[in-house]
PDB file of C-alpha atoms in Angstrom:
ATOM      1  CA  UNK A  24     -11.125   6.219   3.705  1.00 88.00           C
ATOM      2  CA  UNK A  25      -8.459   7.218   1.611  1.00 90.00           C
ATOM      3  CA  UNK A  26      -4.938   8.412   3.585  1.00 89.00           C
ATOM      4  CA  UNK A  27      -3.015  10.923   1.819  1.00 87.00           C
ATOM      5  CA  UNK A  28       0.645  11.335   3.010  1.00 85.00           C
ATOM      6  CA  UNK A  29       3.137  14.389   1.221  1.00 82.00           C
ATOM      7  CA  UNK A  30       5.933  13.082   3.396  1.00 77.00           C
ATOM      8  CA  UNK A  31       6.850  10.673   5.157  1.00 71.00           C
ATOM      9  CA  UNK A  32       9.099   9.976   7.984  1.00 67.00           C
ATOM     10  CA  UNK A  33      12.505   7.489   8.284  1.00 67.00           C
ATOM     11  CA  UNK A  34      10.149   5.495  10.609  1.00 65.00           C
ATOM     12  CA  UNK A  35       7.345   5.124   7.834  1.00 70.00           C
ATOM     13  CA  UNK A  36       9.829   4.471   4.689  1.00 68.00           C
ATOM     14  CA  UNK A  37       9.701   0.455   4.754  1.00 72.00           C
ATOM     15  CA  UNK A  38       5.899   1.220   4.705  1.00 77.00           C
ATOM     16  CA  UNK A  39       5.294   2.197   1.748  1.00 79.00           C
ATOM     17  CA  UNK A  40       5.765   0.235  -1.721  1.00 75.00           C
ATOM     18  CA  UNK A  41       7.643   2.159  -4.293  1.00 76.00           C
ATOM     19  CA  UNK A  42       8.625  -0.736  -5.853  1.00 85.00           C
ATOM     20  CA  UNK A  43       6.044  -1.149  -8.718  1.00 90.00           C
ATOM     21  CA  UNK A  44       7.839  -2.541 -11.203  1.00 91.00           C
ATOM     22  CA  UNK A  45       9.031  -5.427  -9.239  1.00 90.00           C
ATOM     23  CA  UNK A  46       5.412  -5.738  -7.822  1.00 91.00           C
ATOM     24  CA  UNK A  47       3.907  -5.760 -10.854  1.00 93.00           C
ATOM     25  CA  UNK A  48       6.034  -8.325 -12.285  1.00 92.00           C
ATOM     26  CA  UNK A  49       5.696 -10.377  -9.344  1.00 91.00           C
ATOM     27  CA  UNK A  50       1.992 -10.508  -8.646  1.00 92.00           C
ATOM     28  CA  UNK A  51      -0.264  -8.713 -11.829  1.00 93.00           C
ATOM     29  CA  UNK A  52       2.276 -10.690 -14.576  1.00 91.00           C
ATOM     30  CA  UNK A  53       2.252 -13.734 -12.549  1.00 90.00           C
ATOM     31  CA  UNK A  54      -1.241 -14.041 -11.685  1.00 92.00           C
ATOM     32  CA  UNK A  55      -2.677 -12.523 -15.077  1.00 90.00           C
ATOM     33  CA  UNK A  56      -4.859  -9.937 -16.071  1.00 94.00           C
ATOM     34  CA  UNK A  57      -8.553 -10.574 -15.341  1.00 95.00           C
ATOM     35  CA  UNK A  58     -11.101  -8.904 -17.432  1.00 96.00           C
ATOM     36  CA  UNK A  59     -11.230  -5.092 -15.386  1.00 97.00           C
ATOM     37  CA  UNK A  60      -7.206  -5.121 -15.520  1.00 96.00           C
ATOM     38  CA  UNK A  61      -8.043  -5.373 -19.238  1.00 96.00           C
ATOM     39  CA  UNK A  62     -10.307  -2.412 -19.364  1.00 97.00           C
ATOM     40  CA  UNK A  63      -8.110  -0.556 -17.287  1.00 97.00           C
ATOM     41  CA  UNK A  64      -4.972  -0.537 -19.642  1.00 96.00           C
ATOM     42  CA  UNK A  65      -7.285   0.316 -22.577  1.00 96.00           C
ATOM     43  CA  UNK A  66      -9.118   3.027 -20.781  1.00 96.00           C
ATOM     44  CA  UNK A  67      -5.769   4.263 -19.257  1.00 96.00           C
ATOM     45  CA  UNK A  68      -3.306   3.392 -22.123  1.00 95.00           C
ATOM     46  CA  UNK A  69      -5.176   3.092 -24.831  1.00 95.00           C
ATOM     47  CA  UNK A  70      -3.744  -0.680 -25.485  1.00 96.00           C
ATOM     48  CA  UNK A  71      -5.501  -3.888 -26.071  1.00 96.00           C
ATOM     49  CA  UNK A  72      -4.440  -6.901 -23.883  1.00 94.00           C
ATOM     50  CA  UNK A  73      -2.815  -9.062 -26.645  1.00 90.00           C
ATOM     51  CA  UNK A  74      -2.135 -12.816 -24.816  1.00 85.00           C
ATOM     52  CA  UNK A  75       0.758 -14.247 -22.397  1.00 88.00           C
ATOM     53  CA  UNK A  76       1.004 -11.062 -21.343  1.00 91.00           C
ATOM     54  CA  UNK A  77       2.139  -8.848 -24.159  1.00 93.00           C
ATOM     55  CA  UNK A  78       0.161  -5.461 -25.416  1.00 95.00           C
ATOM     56  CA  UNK A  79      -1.071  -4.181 -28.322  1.00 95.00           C
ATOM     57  CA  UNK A  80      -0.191  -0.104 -28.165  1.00 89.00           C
ATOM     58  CA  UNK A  81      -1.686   2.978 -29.470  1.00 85.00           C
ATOM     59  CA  UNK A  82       0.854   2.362 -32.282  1.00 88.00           C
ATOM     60  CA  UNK A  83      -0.136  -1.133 -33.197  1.00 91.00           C
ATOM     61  CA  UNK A  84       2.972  -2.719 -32.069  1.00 92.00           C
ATOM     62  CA  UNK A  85       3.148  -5.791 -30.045  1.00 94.00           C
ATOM     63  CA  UNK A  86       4.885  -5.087 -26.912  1.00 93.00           C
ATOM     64  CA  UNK A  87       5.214  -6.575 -23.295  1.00 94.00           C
ATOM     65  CA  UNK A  88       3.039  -5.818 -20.518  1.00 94.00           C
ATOM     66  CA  UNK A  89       6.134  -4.645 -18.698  1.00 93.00           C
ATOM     67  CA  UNK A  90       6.090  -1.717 -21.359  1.00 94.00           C
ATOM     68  CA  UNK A  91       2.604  -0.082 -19.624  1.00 95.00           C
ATOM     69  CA  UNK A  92       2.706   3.615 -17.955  1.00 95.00           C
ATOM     70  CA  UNK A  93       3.845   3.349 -14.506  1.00 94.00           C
ATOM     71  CA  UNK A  94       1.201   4.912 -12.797  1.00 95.00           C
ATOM     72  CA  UNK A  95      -1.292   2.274 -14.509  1.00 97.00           C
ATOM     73  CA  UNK A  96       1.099  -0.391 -13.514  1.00 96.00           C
ATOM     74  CA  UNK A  97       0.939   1.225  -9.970  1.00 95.00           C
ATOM     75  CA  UNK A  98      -3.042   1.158 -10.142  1.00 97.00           C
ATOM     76  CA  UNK A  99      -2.990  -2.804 -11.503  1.00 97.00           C
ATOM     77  CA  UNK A 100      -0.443  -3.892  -8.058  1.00 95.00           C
ATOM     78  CA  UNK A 101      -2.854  -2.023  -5.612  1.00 95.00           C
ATOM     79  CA  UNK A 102      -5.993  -4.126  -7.504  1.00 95.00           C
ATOM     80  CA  UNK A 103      -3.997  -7.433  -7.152  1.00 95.00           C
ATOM     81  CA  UNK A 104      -3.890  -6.399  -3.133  1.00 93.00           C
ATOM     82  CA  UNK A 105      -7.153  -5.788  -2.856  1.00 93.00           C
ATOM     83  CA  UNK A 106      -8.550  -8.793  -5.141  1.00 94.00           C
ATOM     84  CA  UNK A 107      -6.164 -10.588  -2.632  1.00 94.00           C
ATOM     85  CA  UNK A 108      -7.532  -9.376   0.633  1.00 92.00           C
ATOM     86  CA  UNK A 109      -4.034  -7.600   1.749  1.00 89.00           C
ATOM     87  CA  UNK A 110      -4.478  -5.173   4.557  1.00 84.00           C
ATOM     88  CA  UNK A 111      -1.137  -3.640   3.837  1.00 84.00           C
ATOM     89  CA  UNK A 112      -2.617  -1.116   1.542  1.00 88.00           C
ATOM     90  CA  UNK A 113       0.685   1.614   1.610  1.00 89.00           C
ATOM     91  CA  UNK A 114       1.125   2.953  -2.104  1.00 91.00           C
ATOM     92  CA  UNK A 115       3.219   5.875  -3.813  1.00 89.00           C
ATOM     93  CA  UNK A 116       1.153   6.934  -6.459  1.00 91.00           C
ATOM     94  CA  UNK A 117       3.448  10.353  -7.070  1.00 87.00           C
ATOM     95  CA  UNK A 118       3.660   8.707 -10.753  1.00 88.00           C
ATOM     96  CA  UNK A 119      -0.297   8.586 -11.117  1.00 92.00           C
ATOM     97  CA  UNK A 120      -2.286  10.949 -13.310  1.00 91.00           C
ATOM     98  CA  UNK A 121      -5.458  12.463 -13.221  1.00 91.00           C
ATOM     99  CA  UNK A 122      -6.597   9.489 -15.181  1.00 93.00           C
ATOM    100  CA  UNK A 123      -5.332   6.898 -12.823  1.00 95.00           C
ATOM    101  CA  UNK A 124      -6.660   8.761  -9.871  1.00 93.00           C
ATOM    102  CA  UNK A 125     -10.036   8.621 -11.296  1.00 93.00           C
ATOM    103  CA  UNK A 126     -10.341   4.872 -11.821  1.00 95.00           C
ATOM    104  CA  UNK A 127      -8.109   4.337  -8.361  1.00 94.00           C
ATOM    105  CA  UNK A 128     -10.993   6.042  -6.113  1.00 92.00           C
ATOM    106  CA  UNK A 129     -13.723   3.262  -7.802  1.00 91.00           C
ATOM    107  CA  UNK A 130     -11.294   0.616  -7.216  1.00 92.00           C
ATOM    108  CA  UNK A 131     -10.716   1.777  -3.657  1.00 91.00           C
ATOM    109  CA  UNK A 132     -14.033   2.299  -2.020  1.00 80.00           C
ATOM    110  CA  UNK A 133     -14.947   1.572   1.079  1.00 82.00           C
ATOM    111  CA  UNK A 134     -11.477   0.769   2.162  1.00 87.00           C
ATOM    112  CA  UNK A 135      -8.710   1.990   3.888  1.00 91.00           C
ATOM    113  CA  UNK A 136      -5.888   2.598   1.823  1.00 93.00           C
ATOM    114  CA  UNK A 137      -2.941   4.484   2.694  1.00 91.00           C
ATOM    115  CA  UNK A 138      -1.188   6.353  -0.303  1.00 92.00           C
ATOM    116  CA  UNK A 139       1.808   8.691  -0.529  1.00 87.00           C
ATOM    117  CA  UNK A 140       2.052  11.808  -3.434  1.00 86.00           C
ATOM    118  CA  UNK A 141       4.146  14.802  -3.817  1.00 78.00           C
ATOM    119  CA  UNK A 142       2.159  15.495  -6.957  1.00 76.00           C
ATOM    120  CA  UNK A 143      -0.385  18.340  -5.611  1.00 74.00           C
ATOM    121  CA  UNK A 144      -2.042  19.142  -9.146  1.00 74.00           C
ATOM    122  CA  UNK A 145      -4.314  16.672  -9.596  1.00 80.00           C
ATOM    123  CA  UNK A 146      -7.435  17.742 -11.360  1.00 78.00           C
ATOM    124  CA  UNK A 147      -9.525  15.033 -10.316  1.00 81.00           C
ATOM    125  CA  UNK A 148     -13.254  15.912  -8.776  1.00 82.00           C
ATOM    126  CA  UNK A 149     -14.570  12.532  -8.200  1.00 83.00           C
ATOM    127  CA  UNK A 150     -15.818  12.805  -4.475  1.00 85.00           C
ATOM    128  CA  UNK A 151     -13.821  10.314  -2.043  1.00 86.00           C
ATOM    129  CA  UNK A 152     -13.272  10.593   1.835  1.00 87.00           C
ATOM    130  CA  UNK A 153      -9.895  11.728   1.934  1.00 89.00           C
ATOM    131  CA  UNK A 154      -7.713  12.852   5.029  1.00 88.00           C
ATOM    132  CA  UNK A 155      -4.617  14.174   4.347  1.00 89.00           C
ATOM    133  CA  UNK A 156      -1.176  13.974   6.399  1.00 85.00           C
ATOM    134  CA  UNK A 157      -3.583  13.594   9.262  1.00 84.00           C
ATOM    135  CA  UNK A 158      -4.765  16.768   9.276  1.00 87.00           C
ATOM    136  CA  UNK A 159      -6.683  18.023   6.689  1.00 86.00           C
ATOM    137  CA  UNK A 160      -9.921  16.240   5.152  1.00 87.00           C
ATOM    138  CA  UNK A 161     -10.898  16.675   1.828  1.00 88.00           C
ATOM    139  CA  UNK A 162     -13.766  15.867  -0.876  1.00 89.00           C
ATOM    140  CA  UNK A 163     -11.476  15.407  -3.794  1.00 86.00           C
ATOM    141  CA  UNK A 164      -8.291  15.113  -5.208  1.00 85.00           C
ATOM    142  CA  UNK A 165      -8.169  18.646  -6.372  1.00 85.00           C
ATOM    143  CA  UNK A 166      -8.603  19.954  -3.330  1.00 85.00           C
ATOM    144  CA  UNK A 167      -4.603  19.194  -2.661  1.00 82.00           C
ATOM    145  CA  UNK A 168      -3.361  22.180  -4.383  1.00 77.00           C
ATOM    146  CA  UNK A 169      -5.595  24.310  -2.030  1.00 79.00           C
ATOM    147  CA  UNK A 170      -3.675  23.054   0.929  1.00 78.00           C
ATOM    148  CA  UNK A 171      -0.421  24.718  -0.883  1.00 64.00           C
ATOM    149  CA  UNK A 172       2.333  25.195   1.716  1.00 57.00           C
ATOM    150  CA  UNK A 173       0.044  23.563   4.968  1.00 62.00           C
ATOM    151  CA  UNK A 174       1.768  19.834   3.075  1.00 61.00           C
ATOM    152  CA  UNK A 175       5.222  20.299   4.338  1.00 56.00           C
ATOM    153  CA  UNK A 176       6.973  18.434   7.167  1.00 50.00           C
ATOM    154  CA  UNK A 177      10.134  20.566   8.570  1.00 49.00           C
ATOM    155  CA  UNK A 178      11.860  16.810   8.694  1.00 46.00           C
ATOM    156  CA  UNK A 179      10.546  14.827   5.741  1.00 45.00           C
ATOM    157  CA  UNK A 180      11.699  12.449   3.304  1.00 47.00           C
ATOM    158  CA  UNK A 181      10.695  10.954  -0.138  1.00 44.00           C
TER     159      UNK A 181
END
């Protein structure tokens, strides 16, 4: 099941990782890309996977991996979790689009995952078993804007 959180409490902050570039750098750039990391940065920024971990972007210029979208960088750390059987599956995917949510939900499947977001317009339909701040179950990532004002803590932070 997927966990949504729009807040989160003092108590939960050292839960989640907002982190990702360190992560990334740390595990994904350490560990390399295997071939679905590959497809993922073309599908979800349209660059090619050049070799010791540089890019090729949308504009033809050789760049390094470091350079990808955050929320794709975001996606690639929660895949080098799960390919390494961590349980400690707390994300903030706030900088994820719709076309990072899409591939995330494959990815995630038949897993607990527990993922914080203040972004409530996300258009994606893909079906996933989703409950959100504990509360509310939905079908689909679009169903968060429906929630509208039922997301709020009175104490919160982010």
């Amino acid at each position: 099941m997927i966990y949504i959180n729009t807040f989160y409490y003092e108590t939960d902050k050292e839960k989640y990782r907002t982190n990702i570039e360190d992560l990334f750098r740390n595990t994904v750039m350490n560990d390399g890309f295997d071939n679905r990391d590959i497809e993922l940065i073309w599908i979800i920024d349209k660059a090619q996977y050049g070799e010791n971990n540089t890019i090729i972007n949308f504009m033809n210029s050789v760049t390094s991996a470091a350079n990808l979208s955050r929320g794709l960088k975001t996606l690639l750390v929660i895949r080098w979790f799960i390919k390494n059987n961590r349980q400690d599956l707390y994300f903030d995917i706030t900088s994820c689009g719709n076309n990072v949510i899409e591939q995330l939900i494959d990815e995630v499947k038949e897993r607990d995952i527990y993922l914080l977001t203040r972004n409530y317009a996300i258009l994606c339909d893909k079906y996933a078993d989703i409950m959100v701040n504990n509360t509310y179950r939905i079908k689909a990532f679009s169903d968060l804007a429906s929630l509208g004002g039922k997301l709020y803590a009175s104490s919160y932070s982010f």
